[in-house]
């Protein structure tokens, strides 16, 4: 048994009440936790599945994913890997003089921008979830157009092929990123597998450091390869934890705004609101596919797009925000020519 597995539960940096429940239910070492699934741990401790996943994630050693291996066209050359220089860096005092809203990128609808404290903000993650046809791709197009119009470069990683290069030619002059075209307005990358996604995420912060003109990172259908790949629950938790670590690192520079779209999944709960299965569940909820696994606690805005059942009016609901007083606010919007616009437009 490894040293990591022999660690006492008391040494885990988790919620104290969760630690107490673990000990009371006979979990004394990390190995005890790793021996059960998230569902079993959730039932044993009387916690939500999300809390159980968080506990399991804290028992895992930090993942070490090789950088630059499968995405050489995006990452820097071998000679550059040990020479990391973040261009255009500023002191904290200088950054504090500029309100976040002053550099925020619009999503095309003023009411939605107001929900988000101005739009997509540098140094923060905006997750946009919804069912097919809810307007996720339109939101990505709108924020890309806003960034390009402002004179910024954009890095777009498309996991499902919803935003092919051809469909964006009317938004901006699209060119593939290369050594001969370093000032391309939009750097477009098609992600075709989970390993490619991991490699891309691994190189993301370095790529942004090497391309100081990039102010927006758009991750279209980030959940697609995670959702469709046959990976066990514990590996999925480790994967989301790794993605969160890399996005935190990228956001930490304050250089870019990250906008990611994800799909929705059905979550079954019982009468007490606890996770359930098809036999015990009494209610079904639509929730973001990735849950809270990759969200950056103090830097995440989560927006859910949908339609009112009676009149079909499109709406956006803010369900997570750094300032918790902004949560659970809703506004309406429309789609026009593939872009998000306000109802007043």
CSV table of C-alpha atoms in Angstrom, one decimal:
chain,number,residue,atom,x,y,z
A,1,UNK,CA,0.0,0.0,0.0
A,2,UNK,CA,1.4,3.4,-0.9
A,3,UNK,CA,2.1,6.1,1.6
A,4,UNK,CA,-0.7,8.2,0.1
A,5,UNK,CA,-3.2,5.4,0.8
A,6,UNK,CA,-2.1,5.0,4.4
A,7,UNK,CA,-2.8,8.6,5.2
A,8,UNK,CA,-5.3,9.2,8.0
A,9,UNK,CA,-8.7,10.7,7.2
A,10,UNK,CA,-8.0,13.3,9.8
A,11,UNK,CA,-5.2,14.7,7.5
A,12,UNK,CA,-7.5,15.5,4.6
A,13,UNK,CA,-8.2,19.1,3.9
A,14,UNK,CA,-12.0,18.8,3.7
A,15,UNK,CA,-15.1,20.2,5.4
A,16,UNK,CA,-14.7,19.3,9.2
A,17,UNK,CA,-18.3,18.0,9.4
A,18,UNK,CA,-17.5,15.7,6.4
A,19,UNK,CA,-14.4,14.5,8.2
A,20,UNK,CA,-16.4,13.7,11.3
A,21,UNK,CA,-18.9,11.7,9.3
A,22,UNK,CA,-16.2,9.7,7.7
A,23,UNK,CA,-14.6,8.8,11.0
A,24,UNK,CA,-18.0,7.9,12.6
A,25,UNK,CA,-18.8,5.6,9.7
A,26,UNK,CA,-15.6,3.7,9.9
A,27,UNK,CA,-13.4,5.4,7.3
A,28,UNK,CA,-10.0,5.8,8.9
A,29,UNK,CA,-7.6,6.0,6.0
A,30,UNK,CA,-7.5,7.3,2.5
A,31,UNK,CA,-7.5,3.7,1.2
A,32,UNK,CA,-10.9,3.2,2.9
A,33,UNK,CA,-12.4,6.0,0.8
A,34,UNK,CA,-10.7,5.0,-2.4
A,35,UNK,CA,-12.2,1.5,-2.0
A,36,UNK,CA,-15.8,2.7,-2.6
A,37,UNK,CA,-17.6,4.6,-5.3
A,38,UNK,CA,-18.9,8.1,-5.0
A,39,UNK,CA,-22.5,6.8,-4.9
A,40,UNK,CA,-21.6,4.4,-2.0
A,41,UNK,CA,-19.8,7.2,-0.1
A,42,UNK,CA,-22.8,9.5,-0.6
A,43,UNK,CA,-25.2,6.9,0.9
A,44,UNK,CA,-22.9,6.1,3.8
A,45,UNK,CA,-22.4,9.7,4.8
A,46,UNK,CA,-25.8,11.1,3.9
A,47,UNK,CA,-24.1,13.7,1.6
A,48,UNK,CA,-24.8,14.8,-1.9
A,49,UNK,CA,-23.1,13.1,-4.8
A,50,UNK,CA,-21.1,16.3,-5.5
A,51,UNK,CA,-19.8,16.4,-1.9
A,52,UNK,CA,-18.8,12.7,-2.1
A,53,UNK,CA,-17.0,13.4,-5.4
A,54,UNK,CA,-15.1,16.3,-3.7
A,55,UNK,CA,-14.0,14.0,-0.8
A,56,UNK,CA,-12.8,11.3,-3.2
A,57,UNK,CA,-10.9,13.9,-5.3
A,58,UNK,CA,-9.1,15.1,-2.2
A,59,UNK,CA,-7.7,11.6,-1.7
A,60,UNK,CA,-6.1,11.5,-5.1
A,61,UNK,CA,-2.4,12.5,-5.7
A,62,UNK,CA,-2.1,15.4,-8.1
A,63,UNK,CA,-2.3,14.2,-11.7
A,64,UNK,CA,0.8,14.7,-13.9
A,65,UNK,CA,-0.3,14.9,-17.5
A,66,UNK,CA,2.6,15.2,-20.0
A,67,UNK,CA,2.6,18.6,-21.6
A,68,UNK,CA,3.0,19.3,-25.3
A,69,UNK,CA,3.0,15.7,-26.3
A,70,UNK,CA,-0.2,15.4,-28.4
A,71,UNK,CA,-0.8,19.0,-29.4
A,72,UNK,CA,2.6,20.2,-30.7
A,73,UNK,CA,0.9,22.6,-33.1
A,74,UNK,CA,-0.5,24.5,-30.2
A,75,UNK,CA,2.2,24.4,-27.6
A,76,UNK,CA,5.6,26.1,-27.8
A,77,UNK,CA,8.7,24.5,-29.1
A,78,UNK,CA,10.9,22.3,-27.0
A,79,UNK,CA,13.4,25.2,-26.6
A,80,UNK,CA,10.7,27.4,-25.2
A,81,UNK,CA,9.3,25.0,-22.5
A,82,UNK,CA,11.8,26.1,-19.8
A,83,UNK,CA,11.6,29.8,-20.7
A,84,UNK,CA,8.2,30.8,-19.5
A,85,UNK,CA,7.7,34.6,-19.7
A,86,UNK,CA,4.3,36.2,-19.2
A,87,UNK,CA,4.2,39.2,-21.4
A,88,UNK,CA,2.3,42.3,-20.4
A,89,UNK,CA,2.2,41.4,-16.7
A,90,UNK,CA,1.0,44.1,-14.3
A,91,UNK,CA,1.2,44.7,-10.6
A,92,UNK,CA,-1.8,44.0,-8.4
A,93,UNK,CA,-2.1,47.7,-7.7
A,94,UNK,CA,-2.3,48.5,-11.4
A,95,UNK,CA,-4.9,45.8,-12.0
A,96,UNK,CA,-7.1,47.1,-9.1
A,97,UNK,CA,-7.3,50.5,-10.8
A,98,UNK,CA,-9.2,49.0,-13.7
A,99,UNK,CA,-12.8,47.9,-12.9
A,100,UNK,CA,-13.5,44.3,-14.2
A,101,UNK,CA,-16.5,45.6,-16.1
A,102,UNK,CA,-14.3,48.0,-18.1
A,103,UNK,CA,-12.6,45.1,-19.9
A,104,UNK,CA,-15.6,42.7,-19.9
A,105,UNK,CA,-16.6,41.2,-23.2
A,106,UNK,CA,-20.3,41.5,-24.1
A,107,UNK,CA,-22.5,38.5,-24.9
A,108,UNK,CA,-24.7,40.7,-27.1
A,109,UNK,CA,-27.6,41.3,-24.8
A,110,UNK,CA,-27.3,44.1,-22.3
A,111,UNK,CA,-29.6,42.4,-19.7
A,112,UNK,CA,-27.3,39.3,-19.7
A,113,UNK,CA,-24.2,41.4,-19.4
A,114,UNK,CA,-25.7,43.1,-16.3
A,115,UNK,CA,-26.3,39.7,-14.7
A,116,UNK,CA,-22.6,38.9,-15.3
A,117,UNK,CA,-21.2,42.2,-13.9
A,118,UNK,CA,-20.5,43.5,-17.4
A,119,UNK,CA,-20.1,40.4,-19.5
A,120,UNK,CA,-17.3,37.8,-19.7
A,121,UNK,CA,-14.7,39.1,-17.3
A,122,UNK,CA,-10.9,38.6,-17.5
A,123,UNK,CA,-9.6,36.3,-14.7
A,124,UNK,CA,-13.0,34.5,-14.4
A,125,UNK,CA,-14.8,31.5,-15.9
A,126,UNK,CA,-18.2,31.8,-17.4
A,127,UNK,CA,-19.9,28.4,-17.9
A,128,UNK,CA,-23.0,28.5,-20.1
A,129,UNK,CA,-25.2,25.3,-19.9
A,130,UNK,CA,-28.3,24.4,-21.7
A,131,UNK,CA,-30.1,21.8,-23.8
A,132,UNK,CA,-29.6,21.6,-27.6
A,133,UNK,CA,-31.1,24.7,-29.3
A,134,UNK,CA,-31.0,26.8,-26.1
A,135,UNK,CA,-28.5,29.3,-27.6
A,136,UNK,CA,-25.1,28.1,-26.3
A,137,UNK,CA,-23.4,28.4,-29.7
A,138,UNK,CA,-25.0,31.8,-30.3
A,139,UNK,CA,-23.6,33.0,-26.9
A,140,UNK,CA,-20.1,31.8,-28.0
A,141,UNK,CA,-20.4,33.6,-31.4
A,142,UNK,CA,-21.5,36.8,-29.7
A,143,UNK,CA,-18.7,37.0,-27.2
A,144,UNK,CA,-16.2,36.1,-29.9
A,145,UNK,CA,-17.5,38.9,-32.1
A,146,UNK,CA,-17.3,41.3,-29.1
A,147,UNK,CA,-13.6,40.3,-28.5
A,148,UNK,CA,-12.6,40.7,-32.2
A,149,UNK,CA,-14.4,44.0,-32.5
A,150,UNK,CA,-12.5,45.3,-29.5
A,151,UNK,CA,-9.2,44.3,-31.2
A,152,UNK,CA,-8.4,41.2,-29.2
A,153,UNK,CA,-7.4,37.8,-30.3
A,154,UNK,CA,-9.5,34.7,-29.4
A,155,UNK,CA,-8.6,31.1,-28.9
A,156,UNK,CA,-11.5,28.8,-29.7
A,157,UNK,CA,-11.4,25.1,-28.9
A,158,UNK,CA,-14.4,23.3,-30.4
A,159,UNK,CA,-15.0,19.8,-29.0
A,160,UNK,CA,-18.1,18.7,-30.9
A,161,UNK,CA,-17.8,20.5,-34.2
A,162,UNK,CA,-20.6,23.0,-33.4
A,163,UNK,CA,-18.5,25.9,-34.5
A,164,UNK,CA,-16.5,24.9,-37.6
A,165,UNK,CA,-14.2,27.4,-39.1
A,166,UNK,CA,-16.4,28.0,-42.1
A,167,UNK,CA,-19.3,29.1,-39.9
A,168,UNK,CA,-17.2,31.8,-38.3
A,169,UNK,CA,-15.9,33.5,-41.4
A,170,UNK,CA,-18.6,36.1,-41.3
A,171,UNK,CA,-17.7,36.9,-37.7
A,172,UNK,CA,-14.1,37.6,-38.4
A,173,UNK,CA,-11.3,37.0,-40.8
A,174,UNK,CA,-10.4,33.5,-39.7
A,175,UNK,CA,-6.8,32.1,-40.0
A,176,UNK,CA,-5.2,29.1,-38.5
A,177,UNK,CA,-2.6,29.9,-35.9
A,178,UNK,CA,0.9,29.3,-37.1
A,179,UNK,CA,4.4,30.7,-37.0
A,180,UNK,CA,3.8,32.7,-40.2
A,181,UNK,CA,0.5,34.2,-39.0
A,182,UNK,CA,1.1,35.1,-35.3
A,183,UNK,CA,-1.4,37.9,-35.3
A,184,UNK,CA,-4.4,35.8,-36.4
A,185,UNK,CA,-7.6,37.3,-34.9
A,186,UNK,CA,-9.1,33.9,-34.2
A,187,UNK,CA,-7.1,30.8,-33.3
A,188,UNK,CA,-9.4,27.9,-34.1
A,189,UNK,CA,-8.8,24.4,-32.9
A,190,UNK,CA,-10.9,21.2,-33.3
A,191,UNK,CA,-10.7,18.8,-30.4
A,192,UNK,CA,-11.5,15.3,-31.5
A,193,UNK,CA,-10.8,13.1,-28.4
A,194,UNK,CA,-10.4,13.2,-24.7
A,195,UNK,CA,-6.6,12.9,-24.9
A,196,UNK,CA,-6.5,15.9,-27.2
A,197,UNK,CA,-8.7,17.8,-24.7
A,198,UNK,CA,-6.3,17.0,-21.9
A,199,UNK,CA,-3.3,18.0,-23.9
A,200,UNK,CA,-4.9,21.3,-24.9
A,201,UNK,CA,-5.9,22.1,-21.3
A,202,UNK,CA,-2.3,21.2,-20.2
A,203,UNK,CA,-0.8,23.8,-22.6
A,204,UNK,CA,-3.5,26.5,-22.2
A,205,UNK,CA,-1.8,28.8,-19.7
A,206,UNK,CA,1.5,28.6,-21.5
A,207,UNK,CA,-0.2,29.2,-24.8
A,208,UNK,CA,-1.9,32.3,-23.5
A,209,UNK,CA,1.4,33.5,-22.0
A,210,UNK,CA,3.1,33.1,-25.4
A,211,UNK,CA,0.2,34.9,-27.2
A,212,UNK,CA,-0.4,38.0,-25.1
A,213,UNK,CA,-3.0,39.3,-27.6
A,214,UNK,CA,-5.4,36.5,-26.7
A,215,UNK,CA,-8.0,37.9,-24.2
A,216,UNK,CA,-10.7,35.3,-24.7
A,217,UNK,CA,-10.6,31.5,-24.4
A,218,UNK,CA,-13.8,29.9,-25.7
A,219,UNK,CA,-14.3,26.3,-24.9
A,220,UNK,CA,-17.3,25.0,-27.0
A,221,UNK,CA,-18.9,21.9,-25.6
A,222,UNK,CA,-16.2,21.3,-23.0
A,223,UNK,CA,-18.3,18.5,-21.5
A,224,UNK,CA,-18.6,16.5,-24.7
A,225,UNK,CA,-15.5,14.2,-24.6
A,226,UNK,CA,-15.8,13.9,-20.8
A,227,UNK,CA,-19.4,12.8,-21.1
A,228,UNK,CA,-19.0,10.4,-24.1
A,229,UNK,CA,-15.7,8.7,-23.0
A,230,UNK,CA,-16.0,5.4,-21.1
A,231,UNK,CA,-14.1,6.4,-17.9
A,232,UNK,CA,-14.9,5.2,-14.4
A,233,UNK,CA,-16.4,7.7,-11.9
A,234,UNK,CA,-13.3,8.1,-9.8
A,235,UNK,CA,-11.2,8.8,-13.0
A,236,UNK,CA,-13.8,11.3,-14.0
A,237,UNK,CA,-13.4,13.1,-10.7
A,238,UNK,CA,-9.6,13.2,-11.1
A,239,UNK,CA,-10.1,14.5,-14.7
A,240,UNK,CA,-12.4,17.3,-13.7
A,241,UNK,CA,-10.0,18.2,-10.8
A,242,UNK,CA,-7.1,18.4,-13.2
A,243,UNK,CA,-9.2,20.6,-15.6
A,244,UNK,CA,-10.1,22.9,-12.7
A,245,UNK,CA,-6.4,23.2,-11.7
A,246,UNK,CA,-5.4,24.2,-15.2
A,247,UNK,CA,-8.3,26.7,-15.7
A,248,UNK,CA,-7.4,28.2,-12.3
A,249,UNK,CA,-3.9,28.6,-13.4
A,250,UNK,CA,-5.0,30.3,-16.7
A,251,UNK,CA,-7.4,32.6,-14.9
A,252,UNK,CA,-4.9,33.5,-12.3
A,253,UNK,CA,-2.9,35.7,-14.7
A,254,UNK,CA,-5.9,38.0,-15.2
A,255,UNK,CA,-5.1,38.1,-18.9
A,256,UNK,CA,-8.0,36.2,-20.4
A,257,UNK,CA,-11.7,35.6,-19.9
A,258,UNK,CA,-12.7,31.9,-20.2
A,259,UNK,CA,-16.1,31.0,-21.6
A,260,UNK,CA,-17.1,27.4,-21.7
A,261,UNK,CA,-20.4,25.8,-22.9
A,262,UNK,CA,-21.6,22.5,-21.4
A,263,UNK,CA,-24.6,20.3,-21.9
A,264,UNK,CA,-27.3,19.3,-19.3
A,265,UNK,CA,-27.9,15.9,-17.7
A,266,UNK,CA,-30.8,14.4,-15.8
A,267,UNK,CA,-30.3,14.1,-12.0
A,268,UNK,CA,-32.7,11.9,-10.0
A,269,UNK,CA,-33.5,12.9,-6.4
A,270,UNK,CA,-35.8,11.5,-3.7
A,271,UNK,CA,-38.4,13.4,-1.6
A,272,UNK,CA,-35.7,14.7,0.7
A,273,UNK,CA,-33.6,16.1,-2.1
A,274,UNK,CA,-30.9,13.4,-1.9
A,275,UNK,CA,-29.3,11.6,-4.9
A,276,UNK,CA,-31.4,8.7,-6.0
A,277,UNK,CA,-31.7,6.1,-8.8
A,278,UNK,CA,-34.6,5.0,-11.0
A,279,UNK,CA,-36.1,2.9,-8.2
A,280,UNK,CA,-35.9,5.4,-5.4
A,281,UNK,CA,-36.1,8.7,-7.3
A,282,UNK,CA,-39.3,10.8,-7.2
A,283,UNK,CA,-38.1,13.9,-9.1
A,284,UNK,CA,-35.9,14.5,-12.1
A,285,UNK,CA,-33.8,17.7,-12.5
A,286,UNK,CA,-31.8,19.1,-15.4
A,287,UNK,CA,-28.3,20.0,-14.2
A,288,UNK,CA,-25.0,20.9,-15.9
A,289,UNK,CA,-23.3,17.7,-17.0
A,290,UNK,CA,-20.0,18.4,-15.3
A,291,UNK,CA,-21.7,19.4,-12.0
A,292,UNK,CA,-19.4,21.5,-9.7
A,293,UNK,CA,-16.4,19.3,-10.4
A,294,UNK,CA,-14.4,21.8,-12.5
A,295,UNK,CA,-15.9,25.2,-11.3
A,296,UNK,CA,-13.5,27.7,-9.8
A,297,UNK,CA,-15.2,28.5,-6.5
A,298,UNK,CA,-14.4,32.2,-6.3
A,299,UNK,CA,-14.2,32.9,-10.0
A,300,UNK,CA,-17.1,31.2,-11.7
A,301,UNK,CA,-20.3,32.6,-13.2
A,302,UNK,CA,-22.7,29.8,-14.2
A,303,UNK,CA,-25.5,30.7,-16.7
A,304,UNK,CA,-28.3,28.3,-17.7
A,305,UNK,CA,-30.1,28.9,-20.9
A,306,UNK,CA,-33.6,27.6,-21.6
A,307,UNK,CA,-37.1,28.4,-22.8
A,308,UNK,CA,-40.3,29.3,-20.9
A,309,UNK,CA,-42.7,26.3,-21.3
A,310,UNK,CA,-45.8,28.5,-21.9
A,311,UNK,CA,-44.7,31.1,-24.4
A,312,UNK,CA,-41.3,29.7,-25.7
A,313,UNK,CA,-39.5,32.9,-24.6
A,314,UNK,CA,-35.8,32.4,-24.3
A,315,UNK,CA,-34.3,33.1,-20.8
A,316,UNK,CA,-30.9,33.1,-19.1
A,317,UNK,CA,-30.7,32.3,-15.4
A,318,UNK,CA,-27.6,33.1,-13.3
A,319,UNK,CA,-27.2,30.2,-10.8
A,320,UNK,CA,-23.6,30.8,-9.6
A,321,UNK,CA,-21.6,34.0,-9.1
A,322,UNK,CA,-18.6,35.1,-7.1
A,323,UNK,CA,-21.0,37.6,-5.4
A,324,UNK,CA,-23.7,35.2,-4.1
A,325,UNK,CA,-26.2,38.0,-3.9
A,326,UNK,CA,-26.3,38.0,-7.7
A,327,UNK,CA,-27.4,34.3,-7.9
A,328,UNK,CA,-30.8,33.1,-9.1
A,329,UNK,CA,-31.5,36.1,-11.3
A,330,UNK,CA,-33.2,35.7,-14.7
A,331,UNK,CA,-33.5,37.7,-17.8
A,332,UNK,CA,-34.9,37.1,-21.4
A,333,UNK,CA,-33.0,37.2,-24.7
A,334,UNK,CA,-33.5,36.5,-28.4
A,335,UNK,CA,-31.4,35.0,-31.2
A,336,UNK,CA,-30.8,36.9,-34.4
A,337,UNK,CA,-28.8,35.6,-37.3
A,338,UNK,CA,-27.1,33.2,-35.0
A,339,UNK,CA,-26.1,35.7,-32.3
A,340,UNK,CA,-27.5,36.5,-28.9
A,341,UNK,CA,-29.4,39.8,-28.6
A,342,UNK,CA,-31.6,41.5,-26.1
A,343,UNK,CA,-35.4,41.4,-26.4
A,344,UNK,CA,-35.3,45.2,-27.0
A,345,UNK,CA,-33.3,44.7,-30.2
